[in-house]
Short mmCIF file of C-alpha atoms in Angstrom, two decimals:
data_model
loop_
_atom_site.label_atom_id
_atom_site.label_comp_id
_atom_site.label_asym_id
_atom_site.label_seq_id
_atom_site.Cartn_x
_atom_site.Cartn_y
_atom_site.Cartn_z
CA MET A 553 -4.52 20.32 19.22
CA TYR A 554 -1.46 21.44 17.04
CA ARG A 555 0.62 23.06 19.65
CA LEU A 556 3.42 20.49 19.78
CA LEU A 557 3.57 20.45 15.94
CA GLU A 558 3.89 24.41 16.03
CA GLN A 559 6.73 24.24 18.58
CA ARG A 560 8.69 21.60 16.75
CA LEU A 561 8.29 23.51 13.52
CA ARG A 562 9.73 26.55 15.28
CA GLU A 563 12.73 24.47 16.49
CA ILE A 564 13.62 23.25 13.04
CA ASP A 565 13.49 26.82 11.75
CA THR A 566 15.43 28.38 14.71
CA HIS A 567 18.14 25.74 14.60
CA ARG A 568 18.20 25.63 10.74
CA LEU A 569 17.53 21.92 10.40
CA HIS A 570 16.02 22.26 6.99
CA PRO A 571 18.93 20.66 5.13
CA TYR A 572 18.62 17.63 7.09
CA LEU A 573 15.36 16.81 5.60
CA ARG A 574 16.56 17.22 2.05
CA ASN A 575 17.34 13.61 1.34
CA ALA A 576 14.02 11.72 2.26
CA ARG A 577 13.43 8.63 0.19
CA THR A 578 10.44 7.50 -1.65
CA GLY A 579 9.60 4.24 -3.21
CA LEU A 580 6.34 3.14 -4.88
CA GLU A 581 4.65 -0.14 -5.48
CA LYS A 582 1.73 -0.41 -8.04
CA GLU A 583 -0.55 -3.42 -8.58
CA SER A 584 -2.43 -3.87 -11.78
CA LEU A 585 -4.43 -6.73 -12.97
CA ARG A 586 -3.50 -8.29 -16.47
CA VAL A 587 -6.81 -8.67 -18.47
CA ASN A 588 -7.61 -9.72 -21.98
CA ASP A 589 -9.45 -7.64 -24.75
CA SER A 590 -12.77 -8.87 -23.12
CA GLY A 591 -11.70 -7.45 -19.64
CA ARG A 592 -11.45 -11.00 -18.29
CA LEU A 593 -8.65 -11.75 -15.99
CA SER A 594 -5.78 -13.02 -17.83
CA GLN A 595 -5.15 -16.93 -17.43
CA ARG A 596 -1.63 -16.61 -18.95
CA ASP A 597 1.32 -17.27 -16.90
CA HIS A 598 3.43 -14.50 -15.62
CA PRO A 599 5.44 -13.48 -18.78
CA THR A 600 8.98 -14.83 -18.53
CA ILE A 601 10.18 -11.81 -20.56
CA PHE A 602 9.61 -9.81 -17.50
CA GLY A 603 11.79 -12.11 -15.37
CA SER A 604 11.21 -14.14 -12.42
CA ALA A 605 8.42 -13.20 -10.13
CA LEU A 606 10.15 -14.64 -7.16
CA THR A 607 13.45 -12.92 -7.49
CA HIS A 608 12.99 -9.69 -9.79
CA PRO A 609 13.04 -6.60 -7.39
CA TRP A 610 10.84 -4.53 -9.59
CA ILE A 611 8.57 -6.68 -11.44
CA THR A 612 6.57 -9.35 -9.53
CA THR A 613 3.27 -10.55 -8.73
CA ASP A 614 1.08 -9.95 -5.80
CA TYR A 615 -1.85 -12.38 -4.93
CA ALA A 616 -2.67 -13.68 -8.36
CA GLU A 617 -0.72 -14.74 -11.31
CA SER A 618 -2.35 -12.05 -13.18
CA LEU A 619 -1.77 -9.35 -10.61
CA LEU A 620 1.34 -7.58 -11.48
CA GLU A 621 3.19 -5.63 -8.92
CA LEU A 622 5.52 -2.98 -10.10
CA ILE A 623 8.24 -1.74 -7.43
CA THR A 624 10.50 1.16 -7.46
CA PRO A 625 13.73 1.18 -5.52
CA PRO A 626 13.94 4.10 -3.03
CA GLN A 627 14.39 7.63 -4.80
CA ALA A 628 15.80 10.82 -3.46
CA ARG A 629 12.60 12.55 -4.76
CA ALA A 630 9.11 11.46 -4.93
CA HIS A 631 8.80 12.63 -8.61
CA HIS A 632 11.78 10.51 -9.41
CA ALA A 633 10.09 7.61 -7.95
CA LEU A 634 7.03 8.30 -10.23
CA ASP A 635 9.45 8.73 -13.28
CA PHE A 636 10.88 5.21 -12.49
CA LEU A 637 7.46 3.80 -12.11
CA LEU A 638 6.51 5.06 -15.45
CA ASN A 639 9.61 3.38 -17.19
CA ILE A 640 8.98 0.06 -15.48
CA GLU A 641 5.40 0.21 -16.84
CA THR A 642 6.54 1.34 -20.19
CA PHE A 643 9.04 -1.74 -20.48
CA VAL A 644 6.03 -3.95 -19.31
CA TYR A 645 3.51 -2.65 -21.95
CA GLN A 646 5.98 -2.81 -24.59
CA GLN A 647 6.67 -6.41 -23.91
CA LEU A 648 2.93 -7.33 -23.26
CA ASP A 649 1.15 -9.49 -25.87
CA ASN A 650 -2.30 -8.45 -26.38
CA GLU A 651 -3.31 -7.47 -22.79
CA LEU A 652 -4.27 -4.68 -20.68
CA LEU A 653 -3.29 -3.50 -17.42
CA TRP A 654 -6.53 -2.79 -15.45
CA THR A 655 -6.30 0.73 -14.30
CA THR A 656 -8.69 0.67 -11.50
CA SER A 657 -8.31 -0.76 -7.94
CA MET A 658 -11.44 -2.73 -8.10
CA PRO A 659 -11.59 -5.78 -10.67
CA CYS A 660 -14.12 -6.46 -13.23
CA VAL A 661 -15.58 -9.31 -14.96
CA LEU A 662 -14.77 -12.16 -12.33
CA ALA A 663 -16.26 -15.42 -13.36
CA GLY A 664 -16.13 -16.76 -10.10
CA GLU A 665 -13.11 -17.77 -8.04
CA ALA A 666 -12.17 -20.35 -10.48
CA ASP A 667 -11.00 -17.24 -12.53
CA ILE A 668 -8.39 -16.19 -10.10
CA ARG A 669 -5.13 -18.26 -10.53
CA ILE A 670 -3.12 -17.94 -7.39
CA ALA A 671 0.48 -16.82 -8.11
CA GLU A 672 3.18 -19.42 -8.78
CA TYR A 673 6.82 -18.94 -7.84
CA GLY A 674 8.49 -21.90 -9.11
CA THR A 675 9.59 -25.22 -7.31
CA SER A 676 11.97 -23.69 -4.84
CA ASN A 677 11.06 -23.80 -1.00
CA ALA A 678 10.82 -20.09 -1.00
CA GLY A 679 8.66 -20.00 -4.08
CA ARG A 680 6.47 -22.78 -2.70
CA MET A 681 6.09 -20.80 0.47
CA LYS A 682 4.88 -17.73 -1.26
CA HIS A 683 2.28 -19.97 -3.09
CA VAL A 684 1.00 -21.86 -0.04
CA TYR A 685 0.54 -18.54 1.94
CA ARG A 686 -1.78 -17.21 -0.83
CA GLN A 687 -3.72 -20.59 -0.77
CA GLY A 688 -4.11 -20.09 2.93
CA LEU A 689 -5.59 -16.65 2.23
CA ALA A 690 -8.03 -18.13 -0.44
CA TRP A 691 -9.23 -20.65 2.34
CA ARG A 692 -9.48 -18.01 4.90
CA TYR A 693 -10.99 -15.01 3.00
CA GLY A 694 -11.69 -16.08 -0.41
CA LYS A 695 -9.95 -14.99 -3.47
CA ALA A 696 -11.97 -11.80 -4.74
CA MET A 697 -10.58 -9.45 -1.98
CA GLN A 698 -7.07 -10.43 -2.82
CA VAL A 699 -7.18 -9.21 -6.34
CA ILE A 700 -8.21 -5.56 -5.27
CA ALA A 701 -5.24 -3.35 -6.52
CA GLY A 702 -3.55 -0.29 -4.69
CA ILE A 703 -0.79 1.89 -4.70
CA HIS A 704 1.75 1.63 -1.54
CA PHE A 705 3.82 4.74 -0.82
CA ASN A 706 7.02 3.91 1.00
CA TYR A 707 8.74 6.76 2.67
CA SER A 708 11.77 7.40 5.08
CA ILE A 709 13.03 10.50 6.55
CA ASP A 710 16.47 11.72 5.70
CA GLU A 711 18.86 9.68 7.93
CA ALA A 712 20.98 12.81 8.54
CA PHE A 713 18.00 14.43 10.35
CA TRP A 714 17.69 12.01 13.20
CA GLN A 715 21.07 12.87 15.14
CA PRO A 716 20.56 16.58 15.31
CA TRP A 717 16.82 16.30 15.86
CA GLN A 718 17.58 13.91 18.84
CA THR A 719 19.95 16.30 20.35
CA LEU A 720 17.60 19.14 19.91
CA GLN A 721 14.92 17.24 21.81
CA GLY A 722 17.44 16.44 24.59
CA ASP A 723 17.01 12.69 24.25
CA THR A 724 19.88 10.60 25.44
CA ARG A 725 18.92 7.13 24.40
CA GLU A 726 20.55 5.17 21.58
CA LEU A 727 19.69 6.70 18.31
CA ARG A 728 17.93 3.78 16.91
CA GLN A 729 15.56 3.76 19.97
CA PHE A 730 14.66 7.46 19.35
CA ARG A 731 14.17 6.88 15.60
CA ASP A 732 12.09 3.84 16.15
CA ASP A 733 9.78 5.80 18.68
CA ALA A 734 9.61 8.58 16.04
CA TYR A 735 8.55 6.41 13.36
CA MET A 736 6.04 4.69 15.58
CA GLY A 737 4.58 7.97 16.39
CA MET A 738 4.16 8.64 12.62
CA VAL A 739 2.54 5.32 12.30
CA ARG A 740 -0.13 6.11 14.78
CA ASN A 741 -0.88 9.39 13.28
CA LEU A 742 -1.11 7.84 9.81
CA GLN A 743 -3.81 5.81 11.41
CA ARG A 744 -5.52 8.57 13.10
CA TYR A 745 -5.65 10.92 10.08
CA GLY A 746 -5.62 8.25 7.18
CA TRP A 747 -9.16 8.68 6.62
CA LEU A 748 -8.16 11.98 4.94
CA ILE A 749 -6.10 10.08 2.20
CA ILE A 750 -9.19 8.06 1.58
CA TYR A 751 -11.29 11.12 1.04
CA LEU A 752 -8.94 12.95 -0.94
CA PHE A 753 -7.37 10.14 -3.25
CA GLY A 754 -10.36 7.47 -3.12
CA THR A 755 -11.27 6.46 -6.66
CA SER A 756 -13.29 3.36 -6.13
CA PRO A 757 -17.01 4.47 -5.36
CA ALA A 758 -18.23 1.79 -7.83
CA ILE A 759 -17.85 -1.84 -8.88
CA CYS A 760 -18.96 -4.51 -10.98
CA LYS A 761 -21.62 -6.74 -9.86
CA SER A 762 -19.55 -9.71 -10.84
CA PHE A 763 -17.19 -8.90 -7.87
CA LEU A 764 -20.07 -9.92 -5.31
CA ALA A 765 -20.28 -13.26 -7.22
CA GLY A 766 -24.11 -13.41 -6.87
CA ARG A 767 -24.02 -12.31 -3.18
CA ALA A 768 -26.38 -9.57 -2.16
CA ALA A 769 -25.20 -5.97 -2.28
CA PRO A 770 -24.09 -4.58 1.14
CA PRO A 771 -26.24 -2.22 2.85
CA GLY A 772 -25.92 1.34 1.43
CA MET A 773 -24.79 0.09 -2.12
CA GLU A 774 -27.27 0.98 -4.95
CA THR A 775 -27.69 -0.07 -8.51
CA PHE A 776 -25.89 2.34 -10.88
CA ASN A 777 -26.90 0.38 -14.10
CA GLU A 778 -27.45 -3.29 -15.16
CA HIS A 779 -23.86 -4.15 -14.35
CA SER A 780 -22.61 -1.82 -11.78
CA LEU A 781 -23.02 -0.94 -8.33
CA TYR A 782 -22.10 2.16 -6.40
CA GLU A 783 -22.41 4.11 -3.35
CA PRO A 784 -23.73 7.73 -3.97
CA PHE A 785 -21.20 9.34 -1.56
CA GLY A 786 -18.59 6.53 -1.58
CA THR A 787 -15.03 7.48 -2.13
CA SER A 788 -13.07 4.15 -1.81
CA LEU A 789 -14.85 0.89 -1.47
CA ARG A 790 -11.59 -0.69 -1.52
CA MET A 791 -10.96 0.67 1.83
CA GLY A 792 -14.52 -0.08 3.08
CA ASN A 793 -16.16 -3.37 4.13
CA ILE A 794 -15.86 -5.26 0.86
CA GLY A 795 -12.04 -4.51 0.60
CA TYR A 796 -9.15 -4.67 2.82
CA THR A 797 -10.60 -4.93 6.51
CA ASN A 798 -9.39 -6.97 9.56
CA SER A 799 -12.98 -7.59 10.62
CA LYS A 800 -12.43 -11.52 10.37
CA GLU A 801 -9.07 -11.25 12.00
CA ASN A 802 -10.58 -9.37 14.95
CA LYS A 803 -12.98 -12.28 15.57
CA THR A 804 -9.96 -14.63 15.60
CA GLY A 805 -8.33 -12.53 18.24
CA VAL A 806 -5.69 -10.31 16.36
CA LYS A 807 -4.86 -7.01 18.37
CA VAL A 808 -1.79 -5.40 17.11
CA SER A 809 -0.24 -2.75 19.38
CA TYR A 810 1.33 0.33 17.93
CA ASP A 811 2.65 1.67 21.32
CA SER A 812 6.20 0.94 20.38
CA ILE A 813 8.08 -1.16 18.06
CA ASP A 814 8.62 -3.75 20.76
CA THR A 815 4.90 -4.11 21.33
CA TYR A 816 4.19 -4.10 17.82
CA VAL A 817 6.72 -7.06 17.09
CA ALA A 818 5.48 -8.91 20.14
CA SER A 819 1.78 -8.54 19.12
CA LEU A 820 2.45 -9.84 15.62
CA ARG A 821 4.33 -12.75 16.94
CA ARG A 822 1.84 -13.57 19.32
CA ALA A 823 -0.88 -13.87 16.50
CA ILE A 824 1.51 -15.91 14.34
CA ALA A 825 2.22 -18.41 17.11
CA THR A 826 -1.30 -18.71 18.46
CA PRO A 827 -3.52 -21.58 17.02
CA CYS A 828 -7.01 -20.74 15.62
CA PRO A 829 -9.61 -23.53 15.86
CA HIS A 830 -11.31 -22.08 12.96
CA TYR A 831 -8.39 -22.22 10.74
CA ALA A 832 -7.38 -25.71 12.19
CA ASP A 833 -10.64 -27.19 10.67
CA ILE A 834 -9.28 -25.86 7.16
CA GLY A 835 -6.27 -28.15 7.74
CA VAL A 836 -2.61 -27.45 6.81
CA ASN A 837 -1.22 -30.34 4.86
CA VAL A 838 -4.17 -32.35 3.62
CA ALA A 839 -3.64 -35.64 1.48
CA GLY A 840 -0.13 -34.32 0.80
CA GLU A 841 -1.26 -30.84 -0.36
CA TYR A 842 -0.46 -27.79 1.67
CA ARG A 843 -3.66 -25.48 2.28
CA GLN A 844 -2.03 -23.10 4.45
CA LEU A 845 1.43 -22.40 6.10
CA ASN A 846 -0.10 -23.06 9.39
CA ALA A 847 -3.40 -22.81 11.30
CA ASN A 848 -2.48 -20.06 13.39
CA ILE A 849 -4.34 -16.57 13.81
CA LEU A 850 -1.79 -15.14 11.14
CA GLN A 851 0.01 -17.43 8.83
CA ILE A 852 2.99 -14.68 8.55
CA GLU A 853 3.13 -10.87 9.47
CA ASN A 854 1.87 -9.85 5.87
CA GLU A 855 -1.59 -11.40 6.74
CA TYR A 856 -2.41 -8.43 8.92
CA TYR A 857 -4.08 -6.23 6.83
CA SER A 858 -3.02 -2.65 8.00
CA THR A 859 -3.24 0.77 6.22
CA VAL A 860 0.28 1.39 7.42
CA ARG A 861 3.24 -0.68 8.41
CA PRO A 862 6.67 0.16 9.75
CA LYS A 863 9.21 -1.76 7.60
CA GLN A 864 12.73 -2.85 7.49
CA PRO A 865 14.19 -4.41 4.31
CA LEU A 866 14.74 -8.06 4.57
CA ASN A 867 17.70 -10.49 4.35
CA ARG A 868 17.22 -13.81 2.56
CA PHE A 869 14.44 -15.74 4.48
CA GLU A 870 14.28 -13.34 7.29
CA LYS A 871 11.12 -12.84 8.86
CA PRO A 872 9.77 -9.05 9.07
CA THR A 873 9.45 -9.12 12.88
CA ASP A 874 12.99 -10.37 13.22
CA ALA A 875 14.35 -7.61 10.91
CA LEU A 876 12.43 -4.93 12.86
CA GLU A 877 13.67 -6.19 16.19
CA GLN A 878 17.23 -6.52 14.93
CA ARG A 879 17.67 -3.30 12.90
CA GLY A 880 14.55 -1.17 13.67
CA ILE A 881 12.30 0.94 11.35
CA ALA A 882 13.79 1.91 8.05
CA TYR A 883 10.71 3.20 6.38
CA VAL A 884 6.90 3.44 6.63
CA GLU A 885 4.52 1.89 4.11
CA LEU A 886 1.13 3.66 3.62
CA ARG A 887 -1.12 1.22 1.77
CA SER A 888 -4.52 3.12 1.64
CA VAL A 889 -3.88 4.90 -1.76
CA ASP A 890 -6.32 3.75 -4.52
CA VAL A 891 -5.07 3.44 -8.14
CA ASN A 892 -5.78 6.88 -9.76
CA ALA A 893 -7.70 5.92 -12.88
CA PHE A 894 -7.03 9.38 -14.32
CA HIS A 895 -3.35 8.99 -14.66
CA PRO A 896 -1.42 6.45 -16.46
CA ALA A 897 1.00 5.83 -13.53
CA GLY A 898 -2.04 5.41 -11.22
CA ILE A 899 -0.69 8.35 -9.09
CA THR A 900 0.06 12.00 -9.84
CA ARG A 901 3.01 14.39 -8.93
CA LYS A 902 0.56 16.45 -6.84
CA GLN A 903 -0.61 13.51 -4.99
CA LEU A 904 3.12 12.49 -4.18
CA ALA A 905 3.68 15.96 -2.79
CA PHE A 906 0.87 15.87 -0.67
CA LEU A 907 1.80 12.51 0.72
CA GLU A 908 5.28 13.92 1.66
CA ILE A 909 3.52 16.91 3.53
CA PHE A 910 1.21 14.33 5.22
CA MET A 911 4.16 12.02 6.38
CA HIS A 912 6.07 14.95 7.98
CA PHE A 913 2.91 16.27 9.57
CA CYS A 914 2.42 12.84 11.13
CA LEU A 915 6.04 12.61 12.27
CA LEU A 916 5.82 16.13 13.83
CA GLN A 917 2.47 16.17 15.43
CA ASP A 918 1.74 15.02 18.97
CA SER A 919 1.17 11.35 18.76
CA PRO A 920 0.11 9.61 22.17
CA ALA A 921 -0.68 5.94 22.43
CA ILE A 922 -4.09 4.67 20.73
CA SER A 923 -6.46 3.61 23.41
CA ASP A 924 -9.13 1.06 22.61
CA ALA A 925 -11.91 3.81 22.39
CA GLU A 926 -9.57 5.52 19.68
CA PHE A 927 -8.93 2.36 17.92
CA ASN A 928 -12.72 2.02 17.35
CA ALA A 929 -13.00 5.59 16.45
CA ILE A 930 -10.12 5.22 13.94
CA ASN A 931 -11.92 2.29 12.26
CA SER A 932 -15.26 4.17 12.25
CA ASN A 933 -13.63 7.10 10.55
CA GLN A 934 -12.20 5.04 7.89
CA MET A 935 -15.35 3.28 7.18
CA LEU A 936 -17.45 6.43 7.19
CA THR A 937 -15.22 8.00 4.70
CA ALA A 938 -14.89 4.98 2.47
CA HIS A 939 -18.71 4.64 2.26
CA ARG A 940 -19.97 8.14 2.76
CA GLY A 941 -16.99 10.52 2.56
CA ARG A 942 -18.76 12.97 0.19
CA ASP A 943 -22.08 13.06 2.20
CA PRO A 944 -22.29 16.67 3.55
CA GLN A 945 -23.97 15.33 6.73
CA VAL A 946 -21.36 12.67 7.48
CA MET A 947 -19.58 13.28 11.04
CA LEU A 948 -16.16 11.86 12.21
CA ASP A 949 -14.94 11.36 15.63
CA CYS A 950 -12.34 14.05 16.59
CA GLN A 951 -10.82 13.40 19.84
CA GLY A 952 -14.07 11.97 21.28
CA LYS A 953 -16.26 14.86 19.67
CA ALA A 954 -18.60 14.60 16.46
CA LEU A 955 -17.14 16.97 13.55
CA PRO A 956 -18.26 17.36 10.18
CA LEU A 957 -15.97 15.63 7.72
CA ARG A 958 -15.37 18.86 5.75
CA GLU A 959 -14.55 20.85 8.84
CA TYR A 960 -12.26 18.34 10.14
CA ALA A 961 -10.46 17.88 6.82
CA ASN A 962 -10.12 21.73 6.51
CA ASP A 963 -8.81 21.95 10.03
CA LEU A 964 -6.22 19.30 9.22
CA LEU A 965 -5.10 20.55 6.06
CA GLN A 966 -4.88 24.16 7.35
CA ALA A 967 -2.55 22.79 10.23
CA MET A 968 -0.45 21.29 7.38
CA ARG A 969 0.35 24.92 6.02
CA PRO A 970 3.64 25.34 7.79
CA VAL A 971 4.70 21.70 7.01
CA ALA A 972 4.19 22.51 3.27
CA GLU A 973 6.31 25.72 3.62
CA LEU A 974 9.05 23.86 5.42
CA LEU A 975 9.30 21.40 2.47
CA ASP A 976 9.10 24.34 0.07
CA THR A 977 12.11 25.91 1.99
CA VAL A 978 13.95 22.54 2.15
CA HIS A 979 13.64 21.92 -1.68
CA GLY A 980 13.80 25.65 -2.84
CA GLU A 981 10.43 25.58 -4.62
CA GLN A 982 6.80 26.38 -4.03
CA SER A 983 5.05 23.19 -5.30
CA TYR A 984 4.14 21.88 -1.80
CA SER A 985 2.24 24.83 -0.87
CA ALA A 986 0.64 24.78 -4.24
CA CYS A 987 -0.34 21.08 -3.84
CA LEU A 988 -1.89 21.83 -0.30
CA ASP A 989 -4.13 24.53 -1.88
CA LYS A 990 -5.33 21.97 -4.37
CA GLN A 991 -6.25 19.44 -1.37
CA LEU A 992 -8.08 22.28 0.31
CA GLN A 993 -10.22 22.75 -2.74
CA LEU A 994 -11.11 18.99 -2.67
CA ALA A 995 -12.04 19.36 0.98
CA ALA A 996 -14.39 22.23 0.23
CA GLN A 997 -15.71 20.91 -3.04
CA PRO A 998 -16.56 17.02 -2.58
CA ASP A 999 -17.67 16.91 -6.42
CA SER A 1000 -14.04 17.64 -7.63
CA THR A 1001 -12.66 14.38 -5.75
CA PRO A 1002 -11.51 11.57 -8.04
CA SER A 1003 -14.36 9.51 -6.73
CA ALA A 1004 -17.05 12.06 -7.78
CA ARG A 1005 -15.22 12.54 -11.10
CA MET A 1006 -15.44 8.81 -11.77
CA LEU A 1007 -19.07 8.67 -11.15
CA GLU A 1008 -19.85 11.69 -13.20
CA GLU A 1009 -18.01 10.43 -16.26
CA MET A 1010 -19.81 7.23 -15.97
CA GLN A 1011 -23.28 9.20 -15.90
CA GLN A 1012 -22.18 11.51 -18.72
CA ASN A 1013 -21.09 8.55 -20.90
CA HIS A 1014 -23.92 6.29 -19.91
CA GLU A 1015 -21.01 3.85 -18.94
CA SER A 1016 -21.01 0.84 -16.59
CA PHE A 1017 -18.08 0.66 -14.18
CA PHE A 1018 -16.49 -1.86 -16.45
CA ASP A 1019 -16.86 0.60 -19.51
CA PHE A 1020 -15.23 3.38 -17.63
CA ALA A 1021 -12.44 1.23 -16.52
CA GLN A 1022 -11.68 -0.36 -19.71
CA ARG A 1023 -11.86 3.07 -21.63
CA LYS A 1024 -9.19 4.31 -19.23
CA SER A 1025 -7.15 1.20 -19.47
CA LEU A 1026 -7.13 1.43 -23.38
CA GLU A 1027 -6.15 5.21 -22.94
CA HIS A 1028 -3.11 4.31 -20.68
CA ARG A 1029 -1.96 1.38 -22.93
CA ASP A 1030 -1.80 4.06 -25.77
CA TYR A 1031 0.14 6.30 -23.50
CA PHE A 1032 2.71 3.72 -22.61
CA LEU A 1033 3.04 2.36 -26.10
CA GLN A 1034 3.77 5.80 -27.51
CA ARG A 1035 6.57 6.43 -24.90
CA SER A 1036 10.21 5.66 -25.68
CA LEU A 1037 12.77 4.30 -23.18
CA GLU A 1038 16.41 5.25 -23.42
CA PRO A 1039 18.58 2.53 -24.67
CA THR A 1040 20.39 2.13 -21.40
CA ILE A 1041 17.07 2.06 -19.43
CA LYS A 1042 15.62 -0.57 -21.54
CA GLN A 1043 18.86 -2.65 -21.38
CA SER A 1044 18.87 -2.38 -17.67
CA PHE A 1045 15.45 -3.93 -17.60
CA GLU A 1046 16.27 -6.74 -19.98
CA ASP A 1047 19.50 -7.56 -17.95
CA MET A 1048 17.45 -7.62 -14.56
CA ALA A 1049 14.80 -9.93 -16.16
CA ARG A 1050 17.47 -12.36 -17.47
CA ASP A 1051 19.53 -12.25 -14.08
CA SER A 1052 16.27 -12.83 -12.04
CA LEU A 1053 15.43 -15.92 -14.11
CA GLN A 1054 18.99 -17.26 -13.37
CA GLN A 1055 18.80 -16.49 -9.62
CA GLN A 1056 15.49 -18.53 -9.49
CA TYR A 1057 17.21 -21.35 -11.45
CA THR A 1058 20.18 -21.29 -9.12
CA LEU A 1059 17.85 -21.40 -6.04
CA GLU A 1060 15.98 -24.28 -7.35
CA GLN A 1061 18.98 -26.35 -7.99
CA ALA A 1062 20.43 -25.68 -4.67
CA GLU A 1063 17.15 -26.54 -2.60
CA GLN A 1064 17.49 -29.68 -0.46
CA LEU A 1065 15.34 -29.45 2.83
CA PRO A 1066 11.90 -31.05 2.50
CA PHE A 1067 9.16 -28.38 2.62
CA ALA A 1068 8.00 -29.04 6.20
CA GLN A 1069 11.62 -28.81 7.53
CA PHE A 1070 12.05 -25.62 5.46
CA LEU A 1071 9.05 -24.11 7.10
CA GLU A 1072 10.24 -25.20 10.61
CA ALA A 1073 13.37 -23.55 10.01
CA TYR A 1074 11.87 -20.45 8.65
CA PHE A 1075 9.48 -19.86 11.70
CA SER A 1076 12.16 -20.77 14.14
CA GLY A 1077 14.52 -18.24 12.47
CA ASP A 1078 17.38 -20.94 11.90
CA PHE A 1079 18.14 -19.60 8.35
CA HIS A 1080 21.14 -17.56 9.46
CA ALA A 1081 22.90 -20.66 10.46
CA ASN A 1082 21.62 -22.84 7.72
CA LYS A 1083 20.83 -21.15 4.34
CA ASN A 1084 19.17 -24.20 2.90
#
């Protein structure tokens, strides 16, 4: 099962390619809801002291006005990205007025969908487009799913690695084509084995009853106490059937292909261009108000909720599919990481080290195309792990055969041992092997996983999920308020906030196209010729 992986690792060792893996890049994105002292979603505007949510590269909002998104630029080491994230959140907290940042993936104390203010981005066409897209999500899926928070792990292999690696493989194509194919192989394997991240890092086994807004609890979910529901063996309900799923999209005909970058781009474009009768019933421009960007299967690429995405940074008003087609894959975004309630940053250095191991494992491991049968198995494995990952009886699909989750996890982690040793050699340390040992312990001892620890603390403290999350949020606020930023770092954040507000103002003053024409130009890709 791992023969090609072993062969490739030997080739890297024999031909001394270790230095070419040294400068991989890591970026992090962390979502956190702003809440008031009662744990209710903040109804305040995005604070202007943070800058413009439209143009600030590091401090923005996701779906809701209260859903902060903190973004680090790519860093040479994963732990440097963590340090940068800690500094951003320190700056945010020390400017935040009597509010908390919710420290769990699942929200709490939702007083219906009216509680959720869709994010605003100003009066420019670009800002209006972002808002209307989110309106469309509300009409299509409801608002509650959109305020679930997570961590996104962005990773790129050292650019210096690709040329010698291609030569070693005897590949004579254009370098970009070789690199894109390698990244798409990584993406497929991240899907195949992504259930392991849900098991190891899942930290959302419980929810507030308010999240369901009076709906009946899904099958398998039990009452924890008066205000909380949980799944006894659950790991990440965020990644289960109440969180990020494509079930509704599957009904409307979305089928994204990961066979190659070309098929990926083509399948997304097809979904964006194909009308959907169900969404047509919603309407697009109704009585002068836009309900959605269009009535197609997908409004834009981001609507496709995938656990992993191949990415390319965008130029102004550029579509993600155009960027991928024109410049190829620059990095891969893993989106299945829950916010770790046990750490102020929402993720730890050990978790980041393991994600690096996992990324390289998925790059070097054999990665055939995903058949329809395997696609169904991938979804099944993800759902089983999210809802029953700590159940000793749960079985996953491993190449068409049923295998106990613990056995499968142990096999995968053991196969990663030489990858961890490779990264130890690359960076001249032993932290990767030590990190892998920690994950092996979690595979053997489900009660040590973050999801189990959360339920254990709730039981020991006689807490509801809300009580647990609020206690951790308060602890983390104290942590950030006690931190100090170097004056130069603090000044850089203040400068970025001021500059971003000016950029938004300039954009709004320059806008001339009517919004309908702006959308037409955007979807046709005309903005390289007409910047308005």
